[in-house]
Amino acid sequence: DIIDFKQKHIVDWIDQKKLPRRKVEFISADLAKPNDRERVFQVLKKKYDNRPIFFLLEGLSYFLTRDGFDDLIKSTSCVGGE
């Protein structure tokens, strides 16, 4: 699974000091599915509500329909603060 692959490499790169040490959280989900999107944003809202948050959505637009991507972008507004 792609999350396992990326997680292993990021942990290795942090250990090798190729990336700075920081908190990285991995949540496996199919963002094309509304229920998975909702689950991910509920987790994020619970942890980060009213705090600034940054979303990196690199490469996702290739795998989602236009409506799915629009819904994903709209979902980001339910998390975080100013």
Tab-separated table of N, CA, C and O in Angstrom:
chain	number	residue	atom	x	y	z
A	1	ASP	N	0.843	-1.181	0.000
A	1	ASP	CA	0.000	0.000	0.000
A	1	ASP	C	0.888	1.244	0.000
A	1	ASP	O	1.981	1.238	0.553
A	2	ILE	N	0.450	2.256	-0.674
A	2	ILE	CA	1.271	3.459	-0.885
A	2	ILE	C	1.609	4.169	0.424
A	2	ILE	O	2.704	4.716	0.568
A	3	ILE	N	0.704	4.136	1.394
A	3	ILE	CA	0.985	4.780	2.687
A	3	ILE	C	2.165	4.086	3.366
A	3	ILE	O	3.070	4.742	3.875
A	4	ASP	N	2.159	2.761	3.373
A	4	ASP	CA	3.273	2.014	3.980
A	4	ASP	C	4.595	2.344	3.282
A	4	ASP	O	5.618	2.546	3.936
A	5	PHE	N	4.561	2.405	1.960
A	5	PHE	CA	5.749	2.725	1.183
A	5	PHE	C	6.285	4.109	1.550
A	5	PHE	O	7.463	4.280	1.850
A	6	LYS	N	5.408	5.107	1.524
A	6	LYS	CA	5.842	6.475	1.830
A	6	LYS	C	6.279	6.614	3.289
A	6	LYS	O	7.255	7.295	3.586
A	7	GLN	N	5.548	5.978	4.182
A	7	GLN	CA	5.895	6.067	5.599
A	7	GLN	C	7.302	5.508	5.846
A	7	GLN	O	8.109	6.126	6.535
A	8	LYS	N	7.600	4.355	5.275
A	8	LYS	CA	8.921	3.755	5.447
A	8	LYS	C	10.007	4.692	4.942
A	8	LYS	O	11.017	4.912	5.611
A	9	HIS	N	9.814	5.250	3.760
A	9	HIS	CA	10.830	6.130	3.190
A	9	HIS	C	10.979	7.421	3.991
A	9	HIS	O	12.105	7.886	4.219
A	10	ILE	N	9.901	8.001	4.428
A	10	ILE	CA	9.991	9.242	5.205
A	10	ILE	C	10.711	8.989	6.528
A	10	ILE	O	11.570	9.766	6.935
A	11	VAL	N	10.374	7.906	7.204
A	11	VAL	CA	11.055	7.563	8.458
A	11	VAL	C	12.549	7.348	8.199
A	11	VAL	O	13.393	7.857	8.943
A	12	ASP	N	12.886	6.628	7.127
A	12	ASP	CA	14.297	6.419	6.779
A	12	ASP	C	14.996	7.744	6.499
A	12	ASP	O	16.123	7.973	6.958
A	13	TRP	N	14.354	8.621	5.754
A	13	TRP	CA	14.970	9.905	5.405
A	13	TRP	C	15.157	10.793	6.635
A	13	TRP	O	16.135	11.526	6.732
A	14	ILE	N	14.232	10.709	7.572
A	14	ILE	CA	14.397	11.460	8.822
A	14	ILE	C	15.568	10.887	9.614
A	14	ILE	O	16.418	11.638	10.105
A	15	ASP	N	15.645	9.574	9.715
A	15	ASP	CA	16.758	8.927	10.424
A	15	ASP	C	18.107	9.247	9.776
A	15	ASP	O	19.113	9.392	10.465
A	16	GLN	N	18.118	9.374	8.458
A	16	GLN	CA	19.351	9.689	7.725
A	16	GLN	C	19.616	11.195	7.664
A	16	GLN	O	20.570	11.631	7.019
A	17	LYS	N	18.744	11.965	8.309
A	17	LYS	CA	18.850	13.431	8.337
A	17	LYS	C	18.713	14.069	6.958
A	17	LYS	O	19.188	15.175	6.716
A	18	LYS	N	18.038	13.368	6.047
A	18	LYS	CA	17.728	13.950	4.737
A	18	LYS	C	16.485	14.825	4.833
A	18	LYS	O	16.270	15.691	3.990
A	19	LEU	N	15.674	14.565	5.830
A	19	LEU	CA	14.501	15.397	6.140
A	19	LEU	C	14.600	15.802	7.605
A	19	LEU	O	15.098	15.024	8.431
A	20	PRO	N	14.130	17.001	7.937
A	20	PRO	CA	14.159	17.401	9.347
A	20	PRO	C	13.190	16.563	10.174
A	20	PRO	O	12.152	16.114	9.672
A	21	ARG	N	13.534	16.343	11.437
A	21	ARG	CA	12.653	15.601	12.337
A	21	ARG	C	11.410	16.451	12.600
A	21	ARG	O	11.510	17.634	12.895
A	22	ARG	N	10.275	15.854	12.429
A	22	ARG	CA	9.006	16.534	12.678
A	22	ARG	C	7.927	15.489	12.844
A	22	ARG	O	8.131	14.325	12.514
A	23	LYS	N	6.800	15.932	13.349
A	23	LYS	CA	5.684	15.011	13.521
A	23	LYS	C	4.981	14.847	12.174
A	23	LYS	O	4.530	15.814	11.577
A	24	VAL	N	4.924	13.614	11.710
A	24	VAL	CA	4.224	13.282	10.476
A	24	VAL	C	3.173	12.246	10.837
A	24	VAL	O	3.470	11.254	11.501
A	25	GLU	N	1.975	12.489	10.416
A	25	GLU	CA	0.883	11.562	10.707
A	25	GLU	C	0.360	10.987	9.396
A	25	GLU	O	0.090	11.724	8.459
A	26	PHE	N	0.247	9.677	9.336
A	26	PHE	CA	-0.223	8.992	8.136
A	26	PHE	C	-1.623	8.449	8.394
A	26	PHE	O	-1.841	7.752	9.383
A	27	ILE	N	-2.541	8.778	7.506
A	27	ILE	CA	-3.911	8.277	7.605
A	27	ILE	C	-4.238	7.653	6.251
A	27	ILE	O	-4.276	8.342	5.237
A	28	SER	N	-4.459	6.363	6.252
A	28	SER	CA	-4.767	5.663	5.017
A	28	SER	C	-6.253	5.821	4.692
A	28	SER	O	-7.110	5.553	5.535
A	29	ALA	N	-6.537	6.281	3.465
A	29	ALA	CA	-7.932	6.483	3.059
A	29	ALA	C	-8.013	6.585	1.538
A	29	ALA	O	-7.043	6.977	0.890
A	30	ASP	N	-9.155	6.235	1.014
A	30	ASP	CA	-9.441	6.442	-0.403
A	30	ASP	C	-10.240	7.739	-0.493
A	30	ASP	O	-11.450	7.751	-0.234
A	31	LEU	N	-9.582	8.827	-0.835
A	31	LEU	CA	-10.234	10.139	-0.829
A	31	LEU	C	-11.248	10.316	-1.947
A	31	LEU	O	-11.941	11.324	-1.997
A	32	ALA	N	-11.365	9.328	-2.813
A	32	ALA	CA	-12.423	9.346	-3.823
A	32	ALA	C	-13.762	8.933	-3.198
A	32	ALA	O	-14.815	9.176	-3.778
A	33	LYS	N	-13.695	8.326	-2.016
A	33	LYS	CA	-14.909	7.862	-1.335
A	33	LYS	C	-15.329	8.886	-0.280
A	33	LYS	O	-14.546	9.190	0.630
A	34	PRO	N	-16.553	9.399	-0.379
A	34	PRO	CA	-17.010	10.410	0.585
A	34	PRO	C	-16.888	9.961	2.047
A	34	PRO	O	-16.523	10.768	2.901
A	35	ASN	N	-17.173	8.702	2.338
A	35	ASN	CA	-17.079	8.226	3.730
A	35	ASN	C	-15.642	8.266	4.246
A	35	ASN	O	-15.406	8.614	5.407
A	36	ASP	N	-14.686	7.909	3.391
A	36	ASP	CA	-13.279	7.980	3.790
A	36	ASP	C	-12.842	9.423	3.995
A	36	ASP	O	-12.125	9.742	4.942
A	37	ARG	N	-13.267	10.313	3.089
A	37	ARG	CA	-12.948	11.740	3.250
A	37	ARG	C	-13.488	12.255	4.570
A	37	ARG	O	-12.786	12.939	5.320
A	38	GLU	N	-14.713	11.923	4.866
A	38	GLU	CA	-15.348	12.370	6.114
A	38	GLU	C	-14.575	11.850	7.321
A	38	GLU	O	-14.325	12.586	8.274
A	39	ARG	N	-14.169	10.590	7.282
A	39	ARG	CA	-13.408	10.002	8.393
A	39	ARG	C	-12.085	10.737	8.604
A	39	ARG	O	-11.713	11.083	9.731
A	40	VAL	N	-11.366	10.999	7.517
A	40	VAL	CA	-10.085	11.692	7.620
A	40	VAL	C	-10.283	13.085	8.226
A	40	VAL	O	-9.559	13.486	9.145
A	41	PHE	N	-11.265	13.815	7.744
A	41	PHE	CA	-11.444	15.183	8.234
A	41	PHE	C	-12.011	15.219	9.656
A	41	PHE	O	-11.737	16.169	10.396
A	42	GLN	N	-12.715	14.189	10.061
A	42	GLN	CA	-13.140	14.121	11.464
A	42	GLN	C	-11.933	13.910	12.378
A	42	GLN	O	-11.845	14.511	13.445
A	43	VAL	N	-11.000	13.053	11.961
A	43	VAL	CA	-9.767	12.844	12.736
A	43	VAL	C	-8.996	14.155	12.832
A	43	VAL	O	-8.545	14.565	13.906
A	44	LEU	N	-8.839	14.838	11.702
A	44	LEU	CA	-8.092	16.100	11.686
A	44	LEU	C	-8.784	17.172	12.509
A	44	LEU	O	-8.131	17.923	13.241
A	45	LYS	N	-10.094	17.248	12.397
A	45	LYS	CA	-10.842	18.253	13.160
A	45	LYS	C	-10.678	18.026	14.663
A	45	LYS	O	-10.458	18.968	15.422
A	46	LYS	N	-10.748	16.785	15.076
A	46	LYS	CA	-10.607	16.455	16.497
A	46	LYS	C	-9.223	16.857	17.014
A	46	LYS	O	-9.089	17.370	18.117
A	47	LYS	N	-8.185	16.632	16.208
A	47	LYS	CA	-6.822	16.898	16.656
A	47	LYS	C	-6.388	18.348	16.481
A	47	LYS	O	-5.580	18.848	17.262
A	48	TYR	N	-6.886	19.006	15.448
A	48	TYR	CA	-6.317	20.298	15.075
A	48	TYR	C	-7.323	21.445	15.010
A	48	TYR	O	-6.967	22.525	14.528
A	49	ASP	N	-8.535	21.250	15.468
A	49	ASP	CA	-9.526	22.308	15.367
A	49	ASP	C	-9.038	23.574	16.078
A	49	ASP	O	-8.461	23.514	17.156
A	50	ASN	N	-9.270	24.690	15.460
A	50	ASN	CA	-8.892	26.016	15.965
A	50	ASN	C	-7.383	26.222	16.045
A	50	ASN	O	-6.923	27.092	16.768
A	51	ARG	N	-6.621	25.418	15.336
A	51	ARG	CA	-5.173	25.617	15.230
A	51	ARG	C	-4.817	25.653	13.749
A	51	ARG	O	-5.457	24.984	12.939
A	52	PRO	N	-3.811	26.416	13.391
A	52	PRO	CA	-3.415	26.444	11.974
A	52	PRO	C	-2.996	25.051	11.501
A	52	PRO	O	-2.393	24.283	12.248
A	53	ILE	N	-3.337	24.730	10.268
A	53	ILE	CA	-2.992	23.441	9.685
A	53	ILE	C	-2.671	23.650	8.206
A	53	ILE	O	-3.236	24.546	7.566
A	54	PHE	N	-1.753	22.869	7.696
A	54	PHE	CA	-1.342	22.956	6.297
A	54	PHE	C	-1.690	21.645	5.611
A	54	PHE	O	-1.373	20.572	6.126
A	55	PHE	N	-2.343	21.723	4.458
A	55	PHE	CA	-2.665	20.535	3.680
A	55	PHE	C	-1.784	20.496	2.443
A	55	PHE	O	-1.747	21.451	1.676
A	56	LEU	N	-1.087	19.390	2.254
A	56	LEU	CA	-0.326	19.160	1.035
A	56	LEU	C	-1.080	18.091	0.253
A	56	LEU	O	-1.170	16.941	0.685
A	57	LEU	N	-1.653	18.495	-0.849
A	57	LEU	CA	-2.496	17.594	-1.637
A	57	LEU	C	-1.815	17.221	-2.955
A	57	LEU	O	-2.453	17.066	-3.978
A	58	GLU	N	-0.526	17.040	-2.885
A	58	GLU	CA	0.280	16.773	-4.063
A	58	GLU	C	-0.167	15.493	-4.773
A	58	GLU	O	-0.249	14.426	-4.180
A	59	GLY	N	-0.463	15.624	-6.047
A	59	GLY	CA	-0.771	14.479	-6.879
A	59	GLY	C	-2.190	13.937	-6.777
A	59	GLY	O	-2.553	13.040	-7.520
A	60	LEU	N	-2.985	14.469	-5.877
A	60	LEU	CA	-4.334	13.909	-5.698
A	60	LEU	C	-5.274	14.224	-6.853
A	60	LEU	O	-6.163	13.437	-7.158
A	61	SER	N	-5.093	15.344	-7.495
A	61	SER	CA	-6.034	15.728	-8.550
A	61	SER	C	-6.017	14.746	-9.722
A	61	SER	O	-6.998	14.641	-10.453
A	62	TYR	N	-4.938	14.001	-9.882
A	62	TYR	CA	-4.863	13.023	-10.968
A	62	TYR	C	-5.789	11.831	-10.729
A	62	TYR	O	-6.208	11.166	-11.673
A	63	PHE	N	-6.078	11.551	-9.482
A	63	PHE	CA	-6.805	10.334	-9.137
A	63	PHE	C	-8.259	10.561	-8.745
A	63	PHE	O	-8.975	9.607	-8.494
A	64	LEU	N	-8.667	11.820	-8.688
A	64	LEU	CA	-10.033	12.137	-8.282
A	64	LEU	C	-10.793	12.754	-9.444
A	64	LEU	O	-10.206	13.412	-10.305
A	65	THR	N	-12.100	12.548	-9.439
A	65	THR	CA	-12.923	13.260	-10.406
A	65	THR	C	-12.923	14.738	-10.021
A	65	THR	O	-12.535	15.110	-8.907
A	66	ARG	N	-13.369	15.575	-10.925
A	66	ARG	CA	-13.439	17.013	-10.616
A	66	ARG	C	-14.327	17.251	-9.397
A	66	ARG	O	-13.970	18.011	-8.500
A	67	ASP	N	-15.491	16.601	-9.355
A	67	ASP	CA	-16.388	16.760	-8.205
A	67	ASP	C	-15.741	16.245	-6.928
A	67	ASP	O	-15.871	16.865	-5.868
A	68	GLY	N	-15.048	15.127	-7.021
A	68	GLY	CA	-14.365	14.577	-5.850
A	68	GLY	C	-13.288	15.517	-5.337
A	68	GLY	O	-13.142	15.709	-4.121
A	69	PHE	N	-12.528	16.112	-6.256
A	69	PHE	CA	-11.481	17.049	-5.850
A	69	PHE	C	-12.093	18.317	-5.255
A	69	PHE	O	-11.617	18.822	-4.236
A	70	ASP	N	-13.165	18.813	-5.870
A	70	ASP	CA	-13.866	19.983	-5.317
A	70	ASP	C	-14.364	19.699	-3.902
A	70	ASP	O	-14.222	20.535	-3.009
A	71	ASP	N	-14.945	18.519	-3.697
A	71	ASP	CA	-15.417	18.144	-2.358
A	71	ASP	C	-14.261	18.057	-1.364
A	71	ASP	O	-14.401	18.464	-0.212
A	72	LEU	N	-13.132	17.535	-1.812
A	72	LEU	CA	-11.952	17.443	-0.951
A	72	LEU	C	-11.493	18.841	-0.516
A	72	LEU	O	-11.251	19.082	0.663
A	73	ILE	N	-11.413	19.760	-1.457
A	73	ILE	CA	-10.997	21.130	-1.137
A	73	ILE	C	-12.005	21.773	-0.189
A	73	ILE	O	-11.598	22.415	0.805
A	74	LYS	N	-13.271	21.593	-0.427
A	74	LYS	CA	-14.292	22.160	0.478
A	74	LYS	C	-14.176	21.567	1.882
A	74	LYS	O	-14.375	22.254	2.871
A	75	SER	N	-13.829	20.296	1.966
A	75	SER	CA	-13.706	19.627	3.261
A	75	SER	C	-12.589	20.225	4.110
A	75	SER	O	-12.653	20.200	5.340
A	76	THR	N	-11.563	20.766	3.466
A	76	THR	CA	-10.458	21.339	4.240
A	76	THR	C	-10.900	22.534	5.081
A	76	THR	O	-10.284	22.838	6.093
A	77	SER	N	-11.987	23.182	4.696
A	77	SER	CA	-12.437	24.370	5.434
A	77	SER	C	-13.026	24.029	6.790
A	77	SER	O	-13.187	24.923	7.625
A	78	CYS	N	-13.302	22.755	7.049
A	78	CYS	CA	-13.904	22.383	8.334
A	78	CYS	C	-12.847	22.182	9.424
A	78	CYS	O	-13.191	21.941	10.575
A	79	VAL	N	-11.568	22.301	9.074
A	79	VAL	CA	-10.488	22.021	10.013
A	79	VAL	C	-9.602	23.248	10.163
A	79	VAL	O	-9.368	23.974	9.218
A	80	GLY	N	-9.114	23.434	11.372
A	80	GLY	CA	-8.100	24.459	11.606
A	80	GLY	C	-8.673	25.811	11.959
A	80	GLY	O	-9.878	26.021	12.005
A	81	GLY	N	-7.780	26.696	12.233
A	81	GLY	CA	-8.130	28.067	12.584
A	81	GLY	C	-7.329	29.027	11.751
A	81	GLY	O	-6.657	28.649	10.813
A	82	GLU	N	-7.427	30.270	12.104
A	82	GLU	CA	-6.704	31.298	11.344
A	82	GLU	C	-5.344	31.565	11.920
A	82	GLU	O	-5.044	31.396	13.011
